[in-house]
Coordinates of C-alpha atoms in Angstrom, one line a residue:
Chain A
X148 CA 7.9 -41.3 -67.2
X149 CA 11.2 -42.9 -66.5
X150 CA 10.3 -43.6 -62.9
X151 CA 7.5 -45.8 -64.3
X152 CA 10.2 -48.0 -65.7
X153 CA 11.9 -48.2 -62.3
X154 CA 14.4 -45.3 -62.8
X155 CA 15.7 -45.2 -59.3
X156 CA 18.2 -42.5 -59.9
X157 CA 15.5 -40.1 -61.0
X158 CA 13.5 -41.2 -58.1
X159 CA 16.5 -40.5 -55.8
X160 CA 16.7 -37.0 -57.3
X161 CA 13.0 -36.3 -56.7
X162 CA 13.4 -37.6 -53.2
X163 CA 16.3 -35.3 -52.5
X164 CA 14.4 -32.3 -53.9
X165 CA 11.1 -32.9 -52.2
X166 CA 11.8 -34.8 -49.0
X167 CA 11.8 -31.6 -46.8
X168 CA 8.7 -30.2 -48.4
X169 CA 6.8 -33.5 -48.2
X170 CA 7.7 -34.3 -44.6
X171 CA 7.1 -30.7 -43.4
X172 CA 3.8 -30.5 -45.2
X173 CA 2.7 -33.9 -43.8
X174 CA 3.9 -32.8 -40.3
X175 CA 1.8 -29.6 -40.5
X176 CA -1.1 -31.7 -41.6
X177 CA -0.9 -34.4 -38.9
X178 CA 0.9 -32.5 -36.1
X179 CA 3.2 -35.3 -35.2
X180 CA 6.8 -35.3 -36.3
X181 CA 7.5 -39.0 -35.9
X182 CA 4.3 -39.8 -37.7
X183 CA 5.3 -37.3 -40.5
X184 CA 8.6 -39.1 -41.0
X185 CA 6.8 -42.5 -41.3
X186 CA 4.2 -41.1 -43.5
X187 CA 6.8 -39.2 -45.6
X188 CA 8.4 -42.6 -46.3
X189 CA 5.0 -44.1 -47.2
X190 CA 4.4 -41.1 -49.5
X191 CA 7.6 -41.6 -51.4
X192 CA 7.0 -45.4 -51.7
X193 CA 3.6 -44.6 -53.1
X194 CA 5.2 -42.1 -55.5
X195 CA 7.6 -44.7 -56.7
X196 CA 5.0 -47.5 -57.1
X197 CA 2.4 -45.3 -58.8
X198 CA 4.7 -43.4 -61.1
X199 CA 2.9 -45.0 -64.0
X200 CA -0.2 -43.0 -63.1
X201 CA 1.7 -39.8 -63.4
X202 CA 0.5 -37.7 -66.3
X203 CA 3.4 -36.1 -68.1
X204 CA 1.4 -33.0 -68.9
X205 CA 1.0 -32.4 -65.2
X206 CA 3.2 -30.7 -62.7
X207 CA 5.5 -33.1 -60.8
X208 CA 5.4 -30.9 -57.7
X209 CA 1.6 -31.0 -57.6
X210 CA 1.5 -34.7 -58.1
X211 CA 4.1 -35.4 -55.4
X212 CA 2.3 -33.1 -52.9
X213 CA -1.0 -34.7 -53.8
X214 CA 0.3 -38.2 -53.0
X215 CA 1.7 -36.9 -49.7
X216 CA -1.6 -35.3 -48.8
X217 CA -3.5 -38.5 -49.6
X218 CA -1.1 -40.4 -47.3
X219 CA -1.7 -37.9 -44.5
X220 CA -5.4 -37.9 -45.1
X221 CA -5.5 -41.7 -44.8
X222 CA -3.6 -41.5 -41.6
X223 CA -5.9 -38.9 -40.1
X224 CA -8.9 -41.0 -41.0
X225 CA -7.4 -44.0 -39.4
X226 CA -6.4 -42.0 -36.3
X227 CA -9.7 -40.2 -35.9
X228 CA -11.1 -42.7 -33.4
X229 CA -8.1 -42.5 -31.1
X230 CA -7.7 -38.7 -31.0
X231 CA -7.2 -37.3 -27.6
X232 CA -7.5 -33.7 -26.8
X233 CA -4.0 -33.6 -25.3
X234 CA -2.7 -34.8 -28.7
X235 CA -4.5 -32.1 -30.6
X236 CA -2.8 -29.4 -28.5
X237 CA 0.5 -30.3 -30.0
X238 CA 3.6 -28.4 -29.5
X239 CA 6.1 -28.1 -32.2
X240 CA 7.5 -31.5 -31.5
X241 CA 10.8 -29.8 -31.1
X242 CA 12.1 -27.9 -28.1
X243 CA 12.8 -24.4 -29.2
X244 CA 16.1 -23.2 -27.6
X245 CA 14.3 -20.0 -26.4
X246 CA 11.4 -21.6 -24.7
X247 CA 12.8 -22.9 -21.5
X248 CA 15.2 -20.2 -20.5
X249 CA 12.8 -18.6 -18.1
X250 CA 13.4 -15.0 -17.0
X251 CA 16.5 -14.7 -19.2
X252 CA 14.4 -14.9 -22.4
X253 CA 13.5 -11.4 -23.8
X254 CA 9.8 -10.8 -23.7
X255 CA 9.5 -10.2 -27.4
X256 CA 11.0 -13.6 -28.1
X257 CA 8.6 -15.2 -25.7
X258 CA 5.7 -13.4 -27.4
X259 CA 6.9 -14.5 -30.8
X260 CA 7.1 -18.1 -29.6
X261 CA 3.7 -17.8 -28.1
X262 CA 2.3 -16.4 -31.3
X263 CA 3.8 -19.3 -33.3
X264 CA 2.5 -21.8 -30.8
X265 CA -0.9 -20.3 -31.2
X266 CA -0.8 -20.5 -35.0
X267 CA 0.2 -24.2 -34.7
X268 CA -2.6 -24.9 -32.2
X269 CA -5.2 -23.1 -34.3
X270 CA -4.1 -25.0 -37.4
X271 CA -4.4 -28.3 -35.7
X272 CA -7.8 -27.4 -34.3
X273 CA -9.1 -26.6 -37.8
X274 CA -11.0 -29.2 -39.7
X275 CA -8.5 -31.0 -41.9
X276 CA -10.0 -29.7 -45.1
X277 CA -9.4 -26.1 -44.0
X278 CA -6.0 -26.9 -42.6
X279 CA -5.0 -28.5 -45.9
X280 CA -6.0 -25.6 -48.0
X281 CA -4.3 -23.1 -45.8
X282 CA -1.1 -25.0 -45.7
X283 CA -1.1 -25.5 -49.5
X284 CA -1.6 -21.8 -50.1
X285 CA 0.1 -20.0 -47.2
X286 CA 2.7 -22.5 -46.1
X287 CA 3.6 -24.1 -49.4
X288 CA 2.9 -21.1 -51.5
X289 CA 1.2 -23.0 -54.3
X290 CA -0.7 -21.2 -57.0
X291 CA -4.4 -21.7 -57.5
X292 CA -3.6 -23.9 -60.5
X293 CA -1.3 -26.1 -58.5
X294 CA -3.7 -26.3 -55.7
X295 CA -6.5 -27.4 -58.1
X296 CA -4.1 -30.1 -59.4
X297 CA -3.2 -31.3 -55.9
X298 CA -6.8 -31.3 -54.7
X299 CA -8.3 -32.5 -57.9
X300 CA -10.9 -29.8 -58.2
X301 CA -11.8 -26.7 -60.1
X302 CA -10.0 -23.4 -59.4
X303 CA -13.3 -21.8 -58.4
X304 CA -13.7 -24.5 -55.7
X305 CA -10.1 -23.9 -54.6
X306 CA -10.8 -20.2 -54.1
X307 CA -14.0 -20.6 -52.2
X308 CA -12.5 -23.3 -50.0
X309 CA -9.5 -21.1 -49.3
X310 CA -11.5 -18.1 -48.4
X311 CA -13.8 -20.2 -46.2
X312 CA -10.8 -21.9 -44.5
X313 CA -9.1 -18.6 -43.8
X314 CA -12.3 -17.3 -42.3
X315 CA -12.5 -20.3 -40.0
X316 CA -8.8 -19.8 -39.2
X317 CA -9.3 -16.2 -38.4
X318 CA -12.3 -16.9 -36.2
X319 CA -10.5 -19.6 -34.2
X320 CA -7.3 -17.5 -34.0
X321 CA -9.3 -14.6 -32.5
X322 CA -11.0 -16.9 -30.0
X323 CA -7.7 -18.4 -29.1
X324 CA -6.1 -15.0 -28.6
X325 CA -9.0 -14.0 -26.4
X326 CA -8.6 -17.1 -24.4
X327 CA -11.8 -18.7 -25.6
X328 CA -10.3 -22.0 -26.7
X329 CA -12.6 -24.8 -26.9
X330 CA -10.5 -27.6 -28.4
X331 CA -10.9 -29.1 -31.8
X332 CA -13.4 -27.7 -34.3
X333 CA -13.4 -31.0 -36.0
Chain B
X359 CA -21.8 -4.0 -46.2
X360 CA -22.0 -5.1 -42.6
X361 CA -19.2 -6.3 -40.5
X362 CA -19.7 -10.0 -41.3
X363 CA -19.7 -9.4 -45.0
X364 CA -16.5 -7.3 -44.6
X365 CA -14.8 -10.1 -42.7
X366 CA -15.7 -12.5 -45.5
X367 CA -13.7 -10.2 -47.8
X368 CA -10.4 -10.4 -45.9
X369 CA -9.1 -13.4 -47.8
X370 CA -10.2 -12.1 -51.3
X371 CA -8.8 -8.8 -50.4
X372 CA -5.5 -10.4 -49.5
X373 CA -5.5 -12.2 -52.9
X374 CA -6.4 -9.0 -54.7
X375 CA -9.6 -10.6 -56.1
X376 CA -12.1 -7.9 -55.1
X377 CA -13.5 -5.5 -57.7
X378 CA -12.5 -1.9 -57.3
X379 CA -15.9 -1.1 -56.1
X380 CA -15.9 -3.8 -53.4
X381 CA -12.4 -2.9 -52.4
X382 CA -13.4 0.8 -52.0
X383 CA -16.4 -0.3 -49.9
X384 CA -14.2 -2.5 -47.6
X385 CA -11.6 0.3 -47.3
X386 CA -14.3 2.8 -46.3
X387 CA -15.8 0.3 -43.8
X388 CA -12.4 -0.3 -42.2
X389 CA -11.8 3.4 -41.8
X390 CA -15.0 3.6 -39.8
X391 CA -14.9 0.3 -37.9
X392 CA -12.2 -0.2 -35.4
X393 CA -13.2 -3.8 -34.6
X394 CA -13.0 -4.9 -38.3
X395 CA -9.6 -3.1 -38.5
X396 CA -8.4 -5.2 -35.5
X397 CA -9.9 -8.3 -37.0
X398 CA -8.1 -7.7 -40.3
X399 CA -4.9 -7.1 -38.5
X400 CA -5.3 -10.3 -36.6
X401 CA -6.2 -12.1 -39.8
X402 CA -3.0 -10.9 -41.5
X403 CA -1.0 -11.8 -38.5
X404 CA -2.4 -15.3 -38.4
X405 CA -1.8 -15.9 -42.1
X406 CA 1.7 -14.5 -41.8
X407 CA 2.2 -17.0 -38.9
X408 CA 1.2 -19.9 -41.2
X409 CA 3.6 -18.7 -43.9
X410 CA 6.4 -18.4 -41.4
X411 CA 6.0 -21.8 -39.7
X412 CA 9.4 -23.3 -39.4
X413 CA 10.5 -26.1 -41.7
X414 CA 12.4 -28.7 -39.9
X415 CA 15.3 -30.5 -41.5
X416 CA 14.5 -34.1 -42.3
X417 CA 17.1 -36.4 -40.7
X418 CA 19.7 -37.9 -43.0
X419 CA 18.4 -41.4 -42.3
X420 CA 15.1 -40.6 -44.0
X421 CA 16.4 -40.6 -47.5
X422 CA 18.4 -43.8 -46.9
X423 CA 15.4 -45.5 -45.4
X424 CA 13.2 -44.6 -48.3
X425 CA 15.8 -45.8 -50.9
X426 CA 16.3 -48.9 -48.9
X427 CA 12.6 -49.7 -48.9
X428 CA 12.4 -49.0 -52.6
X429 CA 15.4 -51.1 -53.5
X430 CA 14.9 -53.9 -51.0
X431 CA 18.2 -53.6 -49.2
X432 CA 20.5 -52.0 -51.7
X433 CA 20.9 -48.2 -51.4
X434 CA 22.1 -46.5 -54.6
X435 CA 25.2 -44.5 -54.0
X436 CA 25.5 -41.1 -55.5
X437 CA 27.8 -40.9 -58.5
X438 CA 31.3 -40.0 -57.3
X439 CA 32.6 -36.6 -58.1
X440 CA 35.3 -37.1 -60.6
X441 CA 37.5 -35.0 -62.8
X442 CA 36.9 -35.1 -66.6
X443 CA 40.0 -37.3 -66.9
X444 CA 38.7 -39.8 -64.4
X445 CA 35.2 -39.7 -65.7
X446 CA 35.8 -41.9 -68.6
X447 CA 37.0 -44.7 -66.4
X448 CA 34.0 -44.4 -64.1
X449 CA 31.8 -44.3 -67.2
X450 CA 33.1 -47.5 -68.5
X451 CA 32.5 -49.3 -65.2
X452 CA 28.9 -48.2 -65.2
X453 CA 28.2 -50.0 -68.5
X454 CA 27.1 -53.5 -67.5
X455 CA 24.6 -56.0 -68.6
X456 CA 22.0 -55.7 -65.9
X457 CA 22.0 -52.0 -66.7
X458 CA 20.7 -52.8 -70.1
X459 CA 17.9 -55.0 -68.8
X460 CA 15.2 -52.5 -68.8
X461 CA 15.9 -51.2 -72.2
X462 CA 16.3 -54.6 -73.7
X463 CA 13.0 -55.6 -72.1
X464 CA 11.3 -52.9 -74.0
X465 CA 13.2 -53.9 -77.1
X466 CA 12.1 -57.5 -76.6
X467 CA 8.4 -56.7 -76.4
X468 CA 8.6 -54.4 -79.5
X469 CA 10.9 -56.8 -81.3
X470 CA 8.5 -59.7 -80.7
X471 CA 5.6 -57.7 -82.2
X472 CA 7.7 -56.3 -85.0
X473 CA 9.2 -59.6 -86.1
X474 CA 5.8 -61.3 -86.0
X475 CA 4.4 -58.6 -88.3
X476 CA 7.4 -58.5 -90.5
X477 CA 8.0 -62.2 -91.0
X478 CA 4.7 -63.6 -89.8
X479 CA 5.1 -66.8 -87.9
X480 CA 8.9 -66.7 -88.0
X481 CA 9.1 -67.1 -84.3
X482 CA 9.0 -70.7 -83.2
X483 CA 6.1 -71.4 -80.8
X484 CA 8.4 -72.6 -78.1
X485 CA 10.6 -69.6 -78.2
X486 CA 7.6 -67.3 -78.1
X487 CA 6.3 -69.3 -75.1
X488 CA 9.6 -68.8 -73.4
X489 CA 9.5 -65.1 -73.9
X490 CA 5.9 -64.9 -72.7
X491 CA 6.7 -67.0 -69.7
X492 CA 9.7 -64.8 -68.8
X493 CA 7.6 -61.7 -69.2
X494 CA 4.9 -63.1 -67.0
X495 CA 7.4 -64.0 -64.3
X496 CA 8.7 -60.5 -64.5
X497 CA 5.2 -59.0 -64.2
X498 CA 4.5 -61.3 -61.3
X499 CA 7.5 -60.2 -59.4
X500 CA 6.5 -56.5 -59.9
X501 CA 2.9 -57.4 -58.8
X502 CA 4.1 -59.2 -55.7
X503 CA 6.4 -56.3 -54.8
X504 CA 3.4 -54.0 -55.0
X505 CA 1.2 -56.3 -52.9
X506 CA 3.9 -56.7 -50.3
X507 CA 4.2 -52.9 -50.1
X508 CA 0.5 -52.5 -49.6
X509 CA 0.5 -55.2 -46.9
X510 CA 3.4 -53.5 -45.2
X511 CA 1.6 -50.2 -45.2
X512 CA -1.6 -51.8 -43.8
X513 CA 0.4 -53.4 -41.0
X514 CA 2.2 -50.1 -40.3
X515 CA -1.2 -48.3 -40.1
X516 CA -2.6 -50.8 -37.7
X517 CA 0.6 -50.6 -35.6
X518 CA 0.3 -46.9 -35.5
X519 CA -3.3 -47.2 -34.2
X520 CA -2.1 -49.6 -31.5
X521 CA 0.6 -47.2 -30.5
X522 CA -1.9 -44.4 -30.3
X523 CA -4.2 -46.5 -28.1
X524 CA -1.2 -47.3 -25.8
X525 CA -0.3 -43.7 -25.5
X526 CA -3.9 -42.9 -24.6
X527 CA -3.9 -45.6 -21.9
X528 CA -0.7 -44.3 -20.6
X529 CA -2.2 -40.9 -19.9
X530 CA -5.0 -42.5 -18.0
X531 CA -3.3 -45.1 -15.9
X532 CA 0.0 -45.9 -14.1
X533 CA -0.3 -49.6 -14.9
X534 CA 3.3 -50.7 -15.9
X535 CA 1.8 -53.1 -18.3
X536 CA 1.1 -50.2 -20.7
X537 CA 4.8 -49.5 -21.0
X538 CA 5.4 -53.1 -21.6
X539 CA 2.7 -53.1 -24.3
X540 CA 4.5 -50.2 -26.0
X541 CA 7.8 -52.1 -25.8
X542 CA 6.2 -55.2 -27.4
X543 CA 4.7 -53.1 -30.1
X544 CA 8.0 -51.5 -30.9
X545 CA 9.7 -54.9 -31.0
X546 CA 6.9 -56.2 -33.3
X547 CA 7.4 -53.3 -35.6
X548 CA 11.1 -53.9 -36.0
X549 CA 10.5 -57.6 -36.5
X550 CA 7.7 -57.0 -39.0
X551 CA 9.7 -54.4 -41.0
X552 CA 12.7 -56.7 -41.2
X553 CA 10.7 -59.7 -42.2
X554 CA 8.8 -57.9 -44.9
X555 CA 11.9 -56.2 -46.2
X556 CA 13.6 -59.6 -46.4
X557 CA 10.6 -61.0 -48.3
X558 CA 10.4 -58.0 -50.5
X559 CA 14.0 -58.2 -51.3
X560 CA 13.7 -61.9 -52.3
X561 CA 10.8 -61.0 -54.6
X562 CA 12.8 -58.2 -56.0
X563 CA 15.7 -60.5 -56.6
X564 CA 13.5 -62.9 -58.5
X565 CA 12.4 -60.0 -60.7
X566 CA 16.0 -59.1 -61.3
X567 CA 16.9 -62.6 -62.2
X568 CA 14.0 -62.8 -64.6
X569 CA 15.0 -59.6 -66.2
X570 CA 18.5 -60.8 -66.5
X571 CA 17.3 -63.9 -68.3
X572 CA 15.2 -61.8 -70.6
X573 CA 18.1 -59.6 -71.4
X574 CA 20.8 -62.3 -71.6
X575 CA 23.5 -61.1 -73.9
X576 CA 25.1 -63.0 -76.7
X577 CA 27.7 -65.2 -75.0
X578 CA 30.7 -63.7 -76.8
X579 CA 29.9 -60.2 -75.5
X580 CA 31.0 -58.9 -72.2
X581 CA 31.3 -55.4 -70.8
X582 CA 34.6 -54.8 -72.4
X583 CA 33.6 -55.8 -75.9
X584 CA 30.4 -53.8 -75.5
X585 CA 32.5 -50.7 -74.8
X586 CA 34.6 -51.4 -77.8
X587 CA 31.5 -51.7 -79.9
X588 CA 30.2 -48.5 -78.5
X589 CA 33.4 -46.7 -79.3
X590 CA 33.6 -48.1 -82.8
X591 CA 30.1 -47.4 -83.9
X592 CA 29.1 -44.1 -85.3
X593 CA 26.1 -44.1 -83.2
X594 CA 25.8 -44.8 -79.5
X595 CA 22.6 -44.6 -77.7
X596 CA 22.0 -43.5 -74.2
X597 CA 19.9 -45.5 -71.8
X598 CA 18.5 -44.6 -68.4
X599 CA 18.1 -48.0 -67.0
X600 CA 16.0 -49.5 -64.2
X601 CA 18.8 -48.6 -61.7
X602 CA 18.9 -45.1 -62.8
X603 CA 22.3 -45.4 -64.5
X604 CA 23.0 -43.7 -67.8
X605 CA 24.7 -46.0 -70.1
X606 CA 26.1 -46.2 -73.6
X607 CA 24.6 -48.9 -75.6
X608 CA 25.8 -50.1 -79.0
X609 CA 24.2 -49.5 -82.2
X610 CA 22.3 -52.8 -82.5
X611 CA 20.1 -52.0 -79.5
X612 CA 16.6 -51.0 -80.2
X613 CA 16.0 -47.3 -80.5
X614 CA 13.0 -47.6 -78.2
X615 CA 15.4 -47.6 -75.2
X616 CA 16.6 -44.2 -76.3
X617 CA 13.0 -43.0 -76.3
X618 CA 13.0 -43.4 -72.5
X619 CA 15.6 -40.7 -72.1
X620 CA 14.0 -38.6 -74.8
X621 CA 10.6 -38.8 -73.3
X622 CA 12.0 -37.9 -69.9
X623 CA 13.6 -34.8 -71.6
X624 CA 10.6 -33.9 -73.7
X625 CA 7.8 -34.4 -71.2
X626 CA 6.3 -31.1 -70.4
X627 CA 7.9 -30.8 -67.1
X628 CA 10.8 -28.4 -66.5
X629 CA 11.9 -30.3 -63.4
X630 CA 12.3 -33.7 -64.9
X631 CA 13.8 -32.0 -67.9
X632 CA 16.3 -30.3 -65.6
X633 CA 17.1 -33.6 -63.9
X634 CA 17.6 -35.3 -67.3
X635 CA 20.0 -32.6 -68.4
X636 CA 21.7 -32.4 -65.1
X637 CA 22.3 -36.1 -65.1
X638 CA 23.5 -36.0 -68.6
X639 CA 25.9 -33.2 -67.9
X640 CA 27.3 -34.7 -64.8
X641 CA 27.5 -38.4 -65.7
X642 CA 27.7 -38.8 -69.4
X643 CA 30.4 -38.4 -71.9
X644 CA 30.6 -40.0 -75.3
X645 CA 33.6 -41.2 -77.2
X646 CA 33.7 -39.5 -80.5
X647 CA 34.5 -42.0 -83.3
X648 CA 37.8 -41.4 -84.9
X649 CA 39.0 -39.4 -82.0
X650 CA 39.7 -42.2 -79.4
X651 CA 41.6 -39.9 -77.1
X652 CA 39.1 -37.2 -77.2
X653 CA 36.3 -36.7 -74.8
X654 CA 33.4 -34.4 -74.8
X655 CA 30.2 -33.9 -73.1
X656 CA 27.0 -34.2 -75.1
X657 CA 23.7 -32.6 -74.5
X658 CA 20.4 -34.1 -75.5
X659 CA 20.1 -31.9 -78.6
X660 CA 23.4 -33.3 -79.8
X661 CA 22.2 -36.8 -79.2
X662 CA 19.1 -36.1 -81.1
X663 CA 21.1 -34.7 -84.0
X664 CA 23.4 -37.7 -83.9
X665 CA 20.3 -39.9 -84.3
X666 CA 19.1 -38.2 -87.4
X667 CA 21.6 -39.2 -90.1
X668 CA 21.0 -37.9 -93.6
X669 CA 19.7 -41.1 -95.0
X670 CA 16.8 -41.8 -97.3
X671 CA 13.7 -43.3 -95.7
X672 CA 14.4 -46.5 -97.7
X673 CA 17.9 -46.7 -96.4
X674 CA 16.8 -46.1 -92.8
X675 CA 14.2 -48.8 -93.1
X676 CA 16.7 -51.2 -94.6
X677 CA 19.1 -50.6 -91.7
X678 CA 16.3 -50.9 -89.3
X679 CA 15.3 -54.3 -90.6
X680 CA 18.9 -55.4 -90.6
X681 CA 19.3 -54.3 -87.0
X682 CA 16.2 -56.2 -86.0
X683 CA 17.4 -59.3 -87.7
X684 CA 20.8 -59.1 -86.1
X685 CA 19.2 -58.5 -82.7
X686 CA 16.8 -61.3 -83.2
X687 CA 19.6 -63.8 -84.1
X688 CA 21.5 -62.8 -81.1
X689 CA 18.4 -63.1 -79.0
X690 CA 17.6 -66.5 -80.3
X691 CA 21.1 -67.6 -79.5
X692 CA 20.9 -66.3 -76.0
X693 CA 17.4 -67.7 -75.3
X694 CA 18.3 -71.1 -76.6
X695 CA 21.2 -71.0 -74.2
X696 CA 19.1 -69.7 -71.3
X697 CA 16.2 -72.1 -71.4

């Protein structure tokens, strides 16, 4: 692979193509936009430095997302001891223009915002393995084959983990909607 | 099936993975069970919510920051958009000796092996030692860059932990020293990043210098004469170099460098293939011999065709040996001068 020989222009092209995906995926995994930007940088540096380990027969997208996920996972591991509940209940990290308008905001917009917030909260409260598999399938839209490459496991394992993760998500989502939130499931 | 079993089927149902029999059973249960219907609806709503999570634009500074860290302090500029008439001028400027370094490095390694096999012992021990030393220096700089990067990442991780602890303390106390602690951490981060970047850049420079030594051209050649050679020769090769530039290289260069581009193109990966083609289409034009004013774009297939002259295998081998000998003589000259 040309990147392995230090091809920076190709790297710059890959960076341009994948930076949004990588940072947004990492953000959804770790729930912190500033951290996602830092980790996104780390992911691309790792991609650059480890290009020699890239297998040409593989899928570049899967490989890049796998590196990004590993960076996010390392971060989550290192952060585990200093997790605070108030940090788990993350907002979007961005102030939505519709959120603070008070009475002027139409109810359906408020409801939609509330629903989105709930999805984000439930995702963050899921165990990271379940969160990862849901994001790869439902946020990134990867195929089973691509997920197997990213996660380094068999397709059958991917399927069973996905179904189990969605079941956990559904259960937590229901509890959240019914107001039975109990913080992190992790 | 009971309600629990039905709920376990929501995800396979969504993926259309249930057998027709199981699907019928789920459907029948849903018709009869209001709670499971509600649960399915909520499940679909939740998954749709994940799919519709917003994607935030990454700030412009992100890309520049990554490239800066990759390159030390130099950020590669995108190729300027030029008209076809202008392009040739731009093209000529991009051909430069450092841009040949990566390819020549590969050529050196292969040449060293080839010449040794071909003429057994023809390389003087001191010259071989010089080559080996230069190669080791180059490897060392790459290794040090990697180690520094790992060290930087480790420090960043620890810094992130400290920031997390400070944030946690902040939520539990009004002590102003916590804010001060955060300020100190932020200042440390800036200092650390700058220092490491500086160090990394120096190591990178060392690597570049070593590569330049390895690829030192014959003294009589410069960028202009190289272009002239490229224009005169019936075959010009394309090189994607370590800086990502596509360059013309004259006929005497080792074909291995062309393989870099070919492997990029041929690897079973539509995306890198697209990138190769896109780069080629956008940035490369080849002067056709005998048509000095003409200019045309080439695609990779054309380059491949241009590389396959109708020569007998014996003739190809003879030219190959000649090319190596010529290259080796030039290399000897340059190495003698360099060391």
